[in-house]
Structure formats: structure tokens, C-alpha cells
Tab-separated table of C-alpha atoms in Angstrom:
chain	number	residue	atom	x	y	z
A	1	UNK	CA	-14.715	4.789	-22.867
A	2	UNK	CA	-13.408	5.480	-26.356
A	3	UNK	CA	-13.323	9.125	-27.311
A	4	UNK	CA	-11.355	11.095	-29.866
A	5	UNK	CA	-9.858	13.209	-27.130
A	6	UNK	CA	-8.680	10.286	-24.972
A	7	UNK	CA	-5.230	8.724	-25.479
A	8	UNK	CA	-5.621	5.296	-27.083
A	9	UNK	CA	-3.886	3.678	-24.103
A	10	UNK	CA	-6.898	4.700	-22.026
A	11	UNK	CA	-9.606	3.457	-24.417
A	12	UNK	CA	-9.910	0.208	-22.422
A	13	UNK	CA	-11.481	1.053	-19.085
A	14	UNK	CA	-9.025	0.628	-16.232
A	15	UNK	CA	-11.418	0.764	-13.300
A	16	UNK	CA	-11.042	-2.339	-11.037
A	17	UNK	CA	-13.511	-3.966	-8.623
A	18	UNK	CA	-11.645	-2.060	-5.866
A	19	UNK	CA	-12.126	1.230	-7.690
A	20	UNK	CA	-15.960	1.127	-7.596
A	21	UNK	CA	-16.232	0.351	-3.853
A	22	UNK	CA	-16.370	3.977	-2.771
A	23	UNK	CA	-19.621	4.434	-4.732
A	24	UNK	CA	-21.209	1.440	-2.970
A	25	UNK	CA	-20.339	2.627	0.514
A	26	UNK	CA	-23.457	4.816	0.667
A	27	UNK	CA	-25.896	2.284	-0.723
A	28	UNK	CA	-27.437	1.423	2.693
A	29	UNK	CA	-27.876	3.505	5.810
A	30	UNK	CA	-26.741	0.575	8.040
A	31	UNK	CA	-23.771	-0.362	5.852
A	32	UNK	CA	-20.743	-1.874	7.548
A	33	UNK	CA	-17.722	-1.007	5.503
A	34	UNK	CA	-15.024	-3.684	5.664
A	35	UNK	CA	-13.600	-2.797	2.283
A	36	UNK	CA	-10.972	-0.069	2.089
A	37	UNK	CA	-7.846	-0.003	4.229
A	38	UNK	CA	-8.491	3.445	5.721
A	39	UNK	CA	-7.993	3.326	9.487
A	40	UNK	CA	-10.901	4.436	11.658
A	41	UNK	CA	-8.430	6.065	13.978
A	42	UNK	CA	-8.073	9.815	13.714
A	43	UNK	CA	-4.503	11.179	13.529
A	44	UNK	CA	-3.155	11.686	17.078
A	45	UNK	CA	-4.295	15.065	18.394
A	46	UNK	CA	-0.771	15.981	19.465
A	47	UNK	CA	0.421	15.659	15.848
A	48	UNK	CA	-2.494	17.864	14.716
A	49	UNK	CA	-1.886	20.494	17.339
A	50	UNK	CA	1.878	20.716	16.685
A	51	UNK	CA	1.282	20.851	12.953
A	52	UNK	CA	-1.291	23.618	13.369
A	53	UNK	CA	1.265	25.622	15.291
A	54	UNK	CA	3.743	25.224	12.400
A	55	UNK	CA	1.095	26.350	9.921
A	56	UNK	CA	0.595	29.501	11.993
A	57	UNK	CA	4.317	30.237	12.075
A	58	UNK	CA	4.765	30.014	8.323
A	59	UNK	CA	5.312	26.365	7.259
A	60	UNK	CA	3.015	26.892	4.283
A	61	UNK	CA	5.631	27.202	1.513
A	62	UNK	CA	7.418	24.751	-0.777
A	63	UNK	CA	9.992	22.543	0.883
A	64	UNK	CA	13.222	21.302	-0.710
A	65	UNK	CA	12.319	19.117	-3.673
A	66	UNK	CA	13.675	16.079	-1.752
A	67	UNK	CA	11.587	17.041	1.261
A	68	UNK	CA	11.862	18.916	4.529
A	69	UNK	CA	15.429	18.392	5.715
A	70	UNK	CA	14.226	17.986	9.311
A	71	UNK	CA	11.911	15.182	8.252
A	72	UNK	CA	14.619	13.417	6.275
A	73	UNK	CA	16.956	13.583	9.238
A	74	UNK	CA	14.127	12.210	11.445
A	75	UNK	CA	13.688	9.254	9.036
A	76	UNK	CA	17.494	8.701	9.006
A	77	UNK	CA	17.524	8.665	12.813
A	78	UNK	CA	14.588	6.217	12.909
A	79	UNK	CA	16.436	3.652	10.769
A	80	UNK	CA	19.663	4.170	12.736
A	81	UNK	CA	17.996	3.832	16.118
A	82	UNK	CA	15.613	1.015	15.232
A	83	UNK	CA	17.671	-1.125	12.796
A	84	UNK	CA	21.253	0.124	13.274
A	85	UNK	CA	21.092	1.060	9.575
A	86	UNK	CA	22.601	4.157	8.093
A	87	UNK	CA	20.729	6.076	5.403
A	88	UNK	CA	21.872	9.494	4.239
A	89	UNK	CA	19.424	12.379	3.780
A	90	UNK	CA	20.342	12.375	0.065
A	91	UNK	CA	19.326	8.723	-0.202
A	92	UNK	CA	15.661	9.521	0.408
A	93	UNK	CA	12.851	11.591	-0.948
A	94	UNK	CA	9.560	12.570	0.625
A	95	UNK	CA	6.625	11.794	-1.663
A	96	UNK	CA	2.808	12.233	-1.727
A	97	UNK	CA	2.125	8.763	-0.363
A	98	UNK	CA	3.634	5.427	-1.368
A	99	UNK	CA	1.599	5.194	-4.622
A	100	UNK	CA	3.210	8.477	-5.811
A	101	UNK	CA	6.564	7.018	-4.802
A	102	UNK	CA	5.939	3.810	-6.785
A	103	UNK	CA	4.979	5.834	-9.885
A	104	UNK	CA	8.181	7.847	-9.716
A	105	UNK	CA	10.349	4.780	-9.150
A	106	UNK	CA	8.830	2.828	-12.025
A	107	UNK	CA	9.225	5.805	-14.350
A	108	UNK	CA	12.844	6.118	-13.347
A	109	UNK	CA	13.926	2.433	-13.816
A	110	UNK	CA	11.749	1.000	-16.636
A	111	UNK	CA	12.422	0.988	-20.326
A	112	UNK	CA	9.837	-0.216	-22.856
A	113	UNK	CA	9.101	-3.945	-22.236
A	114	UNK	CA	11.105	-4.341	-19.033
A	115	UNK	CA	9.549	-6.940	-16.748
A	116	UNK	CA	8.667	-6.587	-13.073
A	117	UNK	CA	7.897	-9.758	-11.091
A	118	UNK	CA	4.994	-9.298	-8.718
A	119	UNK	CA	3.816	-11.959	-6.225
A	120	UNK	CA	0.063	-12.502	-6.544
A	121	UNK	CA	-2.349	-11.683	-4.931
A	122	UNK	CA	-1.010	-8.136	-5.180
A	123	UNK	CA	-1.990	-4.586	-4.236
A	124	UNK	CA	-4.345	-3.629	-7.118
A	125	UNK	CA	-2.592	-0.500	-8.453
A	126	UNK	CA	0.710	-2.284	-9.186
A	127	UNK	CA	-0.464	-3.516	-12.599
A	128	UNK	CA	-1.582	-0.150	-13.871
A	129	UNK	CA	1.487	1.549	-12.413
A	130	UNK	CA	3.880	-0.819	-14.168
A	131	UNK	CA	2.006	-0.644	-17.500
A	132	UNK	CA	1.793	3.164	-17.423
A	133	UNK	CA	5.618	3.183	-17.026
A	134	UNK	CA	5.915	1.053	-20.186
A	135	UNK	CA	6.775	-2.139	-18.299
A	136	UNK	CA	5.248	-5.587	-18.152
A	137	UNK	CA	4.032	-7.200	-14.953
A	138	UNK	CA	4.948	-10.868	-14.535
A	139	UNK	CA	2.828	-12.422	-11.799
A	140	UNK	CA	4.138	-15.090	-9.334
A	141	UNK	CA	1.274	-17.024	-7.753
A	142	UNK	CA	1.387	-17.598	-3.992
A	143	UNK	CA	-1.067	-19.897	-2.256
A	144	UNK	CA	-2.786	-20.217	1.049
A	145	UNK	CA	-1.366	-23.716	1.407
A	146	UNK	CA	2.084	-22.074	1.562
A	147	UNK	CA	0.775	-19.356	3.827
A	148	UNK	CA	1.161	-16.987	0.868
A	149	UNK	CA	4.996	-17.171	1.184
A	150	UNK	CA	7.065	-16.786	-2.013
A	151	UNK	CA	8.108	-20.073	-3.542
A	152	UNK	CA	11.749	-19.560	-4.319
A	153	UNK	CA	11.996	-22.099	-7.145
A	154	UNK	CA	8.957	-20.655	-8.844
A	155	UNK	CA	10.469	-17.162	-8.531
A	156	UNK	CA	13.637	-18.332	-10.291
A	157	UNK	CA	11.529	-19.692	-13.131
A	158	UNK	CA	9.973	-16.251	-13.722
A	159	UNK	CA	13.257	-14.479	-14.278
A	160	UNK	CA	14.237	-13.718	-17.872
A	161	UNK	CA	16.763	-11.429	-19.610
A	162	UNK	CA	14.052	-8.736	-19.544
A	163	UNK	CA	13.536	-8.853	-15.767
A	164	UNK	CA	14.422	-5.557	-14.097
A	165	UNK	CA	13.082	-5.824	-10.614
A	166	UNK	CA	10.966	-7.743	-8.163
A	167	UNK	CA	8.273	-6.107	-6.044
A	168	UNK	CA	7.559	-7.472	-2.575
A	169	UNK	CA	4.933	-6.231	-0.174
A	170	UNK	CA	5.229	-7.423	3.457
A	171	UNK	CA	3.156	-7.377	5.551
A	172	UNK	CA	0.944	-7.985	2.600
A	173	UNK	CA	-2.155	-6.368	1.267
A	174	UNK	CA	-4.472	-8.175	0.710
A	175	UNK	CA	-3.461	-11.501	2.328
A	176	UNK	CA	-2.054	-10.234	5.674
A	177	UNK	CA	0.936	-12.588	5.177
A	178	UNK	CA	4.393	-11.548	6.386
A	179	UNK	CA	7.438	-12.919	4.517
A	180	UNK	CA	9.677	-14.736	6.988
A	181	UNK	CA	13.373	-13.784	7.278
A	182	UNK	CA	14.612	-16.999	5.636
A	183	UNK	CA	12.538	-16.207	2.507
A	184	UNK	CA	13.831	-12.621	2.466
A	185	UNK	CA	17.419	-13.850	2.585
A	186	UNK	CA	16.809	-16.246	-0.322
A	187	UNK	CA	15.188	-13.422	-2.352
A	188	UNK	CA	18.225	-11.287	-1.599
A	189	UNK	CA	20.481	-14.000	-2.998
A	190	UNK	CA	18.427	-14.251	-6.170
A	191	UNK	CA	18.500	-10.490	-6.650
A	192	UNK	CA	22.308	-10.473	-6.446
A	193	UNK	CA	22.790	-13.549	-8.655
A	194	UNK	CA	20.587	-12.084	-11.409
A	195	UNK	CA	21.681	-8.426	-11.159
A	196	UNK	CA	18.165	-7.205	-10.240
A	197	UNK	CA	16.579	-4.473	-8.212
A	198	UNK	CA	14.091	-5.063	-5.430
A	199	UNK	CA	11.204	-2.709	-4.795
A	200	UNK	CA	9.852	-3.263	-1.351
A	201	UNK	CA	6.476	-1.897	-0.273
A	202	UNK	CA	6.671	-1.522	3.487
A	203	UNK	CA	3.562	0.506	4.127
A	204	UNK	CA	2.433	-1.954	6.844
A	205	UNK	CA	5.817	-2.353	8.515
A	206	UNK	CA	4.481	-1.249	11.898
A	207	UNK	CA	1.954	-4.104	12.002
A	208	UNK	CA	3.810	-7.388	12.062
A	209	UNK	CA	2.384	-9.812	14.621
A	210	UNK	CA	4.507	-12.968	14.498
A	211	UNK	CA	8.067	-11.694	14.255
A	212	UNK	CA	9.906	-8.372	14.293
A	213	UNK	CA	9.757	-6.523	11.012
A	214	UNK	CA	12.956	-6.480	8.921
A	215	UNK	CA	13.329	-3.768	6.266
A	216	UNK	CA	14.698	-5.487	3.136
A	217	UNK	CA	17.312	-2.874	2.619
A	218	UNK	CA	18.974	-3.736	5.926
A	219	UNK	CA	19.864	-7.227	4.711
A	220	UNK	CA	23.566	-7.550	3.961
A	221	UNK	CA	24.630	-6.372	0.485
A	222	UNK	CA	21.065	-5.199	-0.311
A	223	UNK	CA	21.292	-1.460	0.103
A	224	UNK	CA	22.407	-0.685	-3.394
A	225	UNK	CA	19.793	-2.937	-4.927
A	226	UNK	CA	16.794	-2.010	-2.752
A	227	UNK	CA	14.180	0.685	-3.351
A	228	UNK	CA	12.046	1.126	-0.239
A	229	UNK	CA	8.536	2.604	-0.211
A	230	UNK	CA	7.461	3.832	3.167
A	231	UNK	CA	4.325	5.693	4.318
A	232	UNK	CA	2.793	7.453	7.265
A	233	UNK	CA	-0.721	6.581	6.119
A	234	UNK	CA	-1.355	3.290	7.997
A	235	UNK	CA	1.253	3.228	10.804
A	236	UNK	CA	0.158	6.692	11.991
A	237	UNK	CA	-3.423	6.845	10.801
A	238	UNK	CA	-2.515	9.679	8.400
A	239	UNK	CA	-4.040	8.528	5.099
A	240	UNK	CA	-5.487	11.983	4.290
A	241	UNK	CA	-2.210	13.791	4.841
A	242	UNK	CA	-0.679	12.004	1.791
A	243	UNK	CA	2.875	11.685	2.839
A	244	UNK	CA	5.423	8.894	2.452
A	245	UNK	CA	9.054	8.412	1.374
A	246	UNK	CA	11.403	6.538	-0.936
A	247	UNK	CA	14.754	5.193	0.141
A	248	UNK	CA	17.194	4.312	-2.639
A	249	UNK	CA	20.684	4.897	-4.011
A	250	UNK	CA	21.359	8.619	-4.559
A	251	UNK	CA	21.341	8.345	-8.378
A	252	UNK	CA	17.775	6.930	-8.272
A	253	UNK	CA	16.718	9.659	-5.819
A	254	UNK	CA	18.185	12.300	-8.107
A	255	UNK	CA	16.227	10.848	-11.055
A	256	UNK	CA	12.874	10.707	-9.312
A	257	UNK	CA	13.388	14.160	-8.021
A	258	UNK	CA	13.804	15.406	-11.619
A	259	UNK	CA	10.750	13.486	-12.808
A	260	UNK	CA	8.671	14.894	-9.964
A	261	UNK	CA	9.586	18.474	-10.811
A	262	UNK	CA	6.897	18.323	-13.590
A	263	UNK	CA	4.364	16.588	-11.378
A	264	UNK	CA	4.108	18.186	-8.016
A	265	UNK	CA	7.661	19.328	-7.174
A	266	UNK	CA	7.401	18.426	-3.495
A	267	UNK	CA	5.103	16.816	-0.992
A	268	UNK	CA	2.820	19.176	1.045
A	269	UNK	CA	4.890	21.096	3.547
A	270	UNK	CA	2.185	20.916	6.194
A	271	UNK	CA	1.942	17.090	5.886
A	272	UNK	CA	5.735	16.821	6.133
A	273	UNK	CA	5.669	18.750	9.429
A	274	UNK	CA	3.035	16.297	10.708
A	275	UNK	CA	5.273	13.429	9.756
A	276	UNK	CA	8.104	14.771	11.863
A	277	UNK	CA	5.923	14.790	14.985
A	278	UNK	CA	4.593	11.381	14.121
A	279	UNK	CA	8.141	9.946	14.078
A	280	UNK	CA	8.967	11.714	17.360
A	281	UNK	CA	6.028	9.958	18.957
A	282	UNK	CA	6.326	6.672	17.066
A	283	UNK	CA	6.165	4.219	19.967
A	284	UNK	CA	3.382	6.067	21.784
A	285	UNK	CA	1.220	6.045	18.625
A	286	UNK	CA	1.981	2.730	16.863
A	287	UNK	CA	2.100	0.279	19.778
A	288	UNK	CA	-1.483	0.902	21.085
A	289	UNK	CA	-2.773	0.921	17.481
A	290	UNK	CA	-0.914	-2.353	16.684
A	291	UNK	CA	-2.384	-4.005	19.786
A	292	UNK	CA	-5.885	-2.887	18.781
A	293	UNK	CA	-5.525	-4.235	15.251
A	294	UNK	CA	-4.188	-7.476	16.685
A	295	UNK	CA	-7.297	-7.845	18.807
A	296	UNK	CA	-9.495	-7.085	15.837
A	297	UNK	CA	-7.892	-9.431	13.311
A	298	UNK	CA	-7.792	-12.340	15.757
A	299	UNK	CA	-11.421	-11.691	16.756
A	300	UNK	CA	-12.415	-11.695	13.096
A	301	UNK	CA	-10.224	-14.805	12.456
A	302	UNK	CA	-12.009	-16.762	15.159
A	303	UNK	CA	-15.520	-15.661	14.027
A	304	UNK	CA	-14.869	-16.498	10.363
A	305	UNK	CA	-13.576	-19.956	11.081
A	306	UNK	CA	-16.769	-20.751	12.978
A	307	UNK	CA	-19.006	-19.872	9.983
A	308	UNK	CA	-19.739	-22.896	7.737
A	309	UNK	CA	-18.135	-22.704	4.276
A	310	UNK	CA	-15.811	-19.866	5.275
A	311	UNK	CA	-12.211	-20.070	6.474
A	312	UNK	CA	-9.195	-17.855	6.892
A	313	UNK	CA	-5.487	-18.172	7.588
A	314	UNK	CA	-4.117	-17.150	10.983
A	315	UNK	CA	-3.249	-13.395	10.887
A	316	UNK	CA	0.419	-12.549	10.446
A	317	UNK	CA	0.419	-8.802	9.864
A	318	UNK	CA	-1.423	-5.704	8.515
A	319	UNK	CA	-5.114	-5.422	9.288
A	320	UNK	CA	-6.534	-7.561	6.494
A	321	UNK	CA	-8.025	-11.035	6.299
A	322	UNK	CA	-8.204	-12.910	2.991
A	323	UNK	CA	-11.269	-15.101	3.472
A	324	UNK	CA	-11.454	-18.416	1.635
A	325	UNK	CA	-14.984	-18.813	0.136
A	326	UNK	CA	-14.395	-21.854	-2.125
A	327	UNK	CA	-16.925	-24.034	-0.286
A	328	UNK	CA	-19.714	-21.540	-0.950
A	329	UNK	CA	-19.468	-22.317	-4.710
A	330	UNK	CA	-19.617	-18.608	-5.444
A	331	UNK	CA	-17.142	-16.468	-7.299
A	332	UNK	CA	-15.473	-13.757	-5.324
A	333	UNK	CA	-17.644	-11.147	-6.990
A	334	UNK	CA	-20.815	-13.102	-6.344
A	335	UNK	CA	-19.838	-13.543	-2.698
A	336	UNK	CA	-19.166	-9.839	-2.265
A	337	UNK	CA	-22.476	-8.981	-3.903
A	338	UNK	CA	-24.349	-11.445	-1.623
A	339	UNK	CA	-22.792	-9.891	1.489
A	340	UNK	CA	-23.685	-6.436	0.232
A	341	UNK	CA	-27.288	-7.240	-0.656
A	342	UNK	CA	-28.162	-9.652	2.131
A	343	UNK	CA	-26.124	-8.331	5.067
A	344	UNK	CA	-25.263	-4.779	4.002
A	345	UNK	CA	-21.559	-5.517	4.422
A	346	UNK	CA	-19.059	-4.075	1.982
A	347	UNK	CA	-15.969	-6.196	1.148
A	348	UNK	CA	-13.493	-6.435	-1.738
A	349	UNK	CA	-13.732	-9.415	-4.145
A	350	UNK	CA	-10.468	-11.322	-4.277
A	351	UNK	CA	-10.199	-11.093	-8.067
A	352	UNK	CA	-9.394	-7.393	-7.581
A	353	UNK	CA	-5.953	-8.595	-6.488
A	354	UNK	CA	-5.173	-10.872	-9.478
A	355	UNK	CA	-6.363	-14.171	-10.862
A	356	UNK	CA	-5.169	-16.186	-7.815
A	357	UNK	CA	-7.370	-13.979	-5.582
A	358	UNK	CA	-10.434	-15.655	-7.046
A	359	UNK	CA	-12.261	-17.750	-4.423
A	360	UNK	CA	-11.389	-15.154	-1.751
A	361	UNK	CA	-12.726	-11.926	-0.390
A	362	UNK	CA	-10.728	-9.312	1.481
A	363	UNK	CA	-11.954	-7.879	4.842
A	364	UNK	CA	-10.324	-4.842	6.439
A	365	UNK	CA	-10.624	-4.653	10.215
A	366	UNK	CA	-10.703	-0.909	10.182
A	367	UNK	CA	-13.776	-0.857	12.457
A	368	UNK	CA	-14.056	-1.618	16.185
A	369	UNK	CA	-14.802	-4.952	17.822
A	370	UNK	CA	-18.505	-4.081	18.399
A	371	UNK	CA	-18.963	-3.341	14.732
A	372	UNK	CA	-17.115	-6.491	13.713
A	373	UNK	CA	-19.373	-8.427	16.067
A	374	UNK	CA	-22.476	-6.975	14.308
A	375	UNK	CA	-20.927	-7.747	10.892
A	376	UNK	CA	-20.320	-11.422	11.712
A	377	UNK	CA	-23.645	-11.796	13.445
A	378	UNK	CA	-25.218	-10.745	10.114
A	379	UNK	CA	-22.924	-13.084	8.071
A	380	UNK	CA	-23.905	-16.059	10.284
A	381	UNK	CA	-27.492	-15.602	9.184
A	382	UNK	CA	-26.755	-15.863	5.511
A	383	UNK	CA	-27.722	-19.154	3.743
A	384	UNK	CA	-24.852	-20.148	1.451
């Protein structure tokens, strides 16, 4: 990838196993794609229709740099009504999806060499995002034996005088684990004791199966130390609209607004209008979708655990299953390739999510039960 016109920091190819999946999706006519977390649901028609009306009446211009004021008020009302938590319209910014929000946040808080602690397995882009912002990612291994919960003592050991923040992602991509409230409280204590920030990726907040979801920022004394990344992509099946938000102290919001002026200024006005209607119909949209994902992940959970040499932890949240393949004797890449070639099933190898993801593959239940049935019928015929 070296070329005289490329910056030296890009000479080493950055493409991950996750990044090449889209090219493989068209390899076979009968491919079953269990790889990317793009919901098979279409955005609710009522959202589409109301947004189209707004397009026709002139909502096609720039919004305020922080985002459509009506949307920010709607987000504020959501947190107040759902969690009895007050967030001011100036303590949030609408962004082009959570990844855009993460980029802005890391640019705002990191100096050269600052460390960010990231529990592993982790959402693949975190590493590149941290390094592009001049930071250093410090991984914290979590294990299936601990249900992929964060080990508090190991977390303490990772903290140095260069640590700036901790990233948590719950419900988690790729493991599907949900951090329990006791763990969250202990993390909050560590953040206070060590004068740190917490960046919390809550993209899958609508899909927690075992206990009610708790936004980290609502924990006592955590508001000033928490940067929340939210998104409409998964909860509302709006991945293509590219709209999310950041909640943080106003000085951080002011900074990321200034950074974003030279990137894209504001999120798409049309998508922001769609987000308003999504919030207004939240319960009607999310609850049926959550129930459908619950059925899918538990169906897949039961099928996987009946297949020799494969196993998986009981689902806790999101719509992913992190399948243990250790008994097959294959690497995660070899296993994904075997499933692709012999069963025409596309998955993500676990090493795409960090070293501790080796010996696993990730399955996304973003297809219906009948398609999942066909997928596992094929997998059952494979000789490991």
C-alpha cells in the first residue's frame, strides 16, 4: 500500500477481516449473510412518510451545527421521561452515526500518547479511531468464563498516569454481553478515584434482555465524567440514515462542534427529522423489534449448543452471538472460511475483534427464523 502520495501513517494496510466481508457477500447466489450488524428490518413506514412530508416542505437545508433543536429537545425529553435524567440541549450534539461521534470525541480529548482502556473483544473500529487521534489503545481482556464481564481488579492494573479514559460498550458488540449494574457502579468508582473520563457506546441500548438498560451517565456523580454515544441505527433500523448523538459536558460539545465544522458541519437535516419521528414512536417501534431479536438469538443459541464442537453463551443483549469454536481445532479465520466454502454462510472471524476473540466467530441474527433454520441445518452437515 506504500505510495509516494500516501501519508506514511497509512503505509501499513488498515483493512481488517471485518472490512473485507462486504466483498464476500456476493460470492454465492444462495449465501446466508450472518456477518454485518445491519438489521433486515426496513425503517418504519410512518417515519419515512413523515420525513418525506418534511422534505417537501423545505427541511433540506443545514441545521444548527449542534443539530436540529427539535431533535435535541426530543432526546432531552426521552432521557427525562425514561430515566428521570436531565440533559440540556447544549450538552448534546447530533452526529453522522456513532462512529462519527467517536472520532470527534477522541479528537477532542486525546493528546499524543494518551491511553484509552478498551475491554476486549471490542468493536473493530475502536483501535483505528484511537490511533488516528494520536492515542494508544490499552486492551483489557474479558473471558467467556466471566460472561465477558469486566474484571475490576484487572481494570485497575491497566491504569497508568497516561490513562485518559475507558471505553465501555454495553450491550456489547461482538459478544452480546451486558454489563450488570454492580459492575457499572464499580467502574464509576474507579473513574472518580483516578480522575478519568468514560466513553460509553450505547448503540444497542434498546436491546437488553436480562435487565433494564442503565445509561452510564445516569449513575450518581458520573454526568461530568461521561461521554455517551447514541445512535438511531440499530434501535430504529435506520442504519442508512446515518444519524446519532453525543451527550457530554458543554465544553466537550463546544469542542467537537468546532472540530466538525471542517468535516461535515452538521448531520443531514432529513435524517434528523426522521430521528424526531423515531423518538416519538419509540415504544411502538423498539418493543416489537426487541421481541423479534430475542426470539432469533435464543433460537440460534439453542441450535448452536446442539451442534458438536460448537457452543455459545446465553444471550444477554444486542443481536449477536459469539460462538466458541475451540473444539473444532480451527482458528477463527479457518472456521469462517470453512462455513463460507462448505455451507455458503458468511460470518465474522473472532480475531477481527482483538486477540482474545480468537477461537470464536460472530454471528448476527439479522435474518428471520426461517433463514436461521436453513443456516443451522447447513452447519449441522459440516464435518469438523
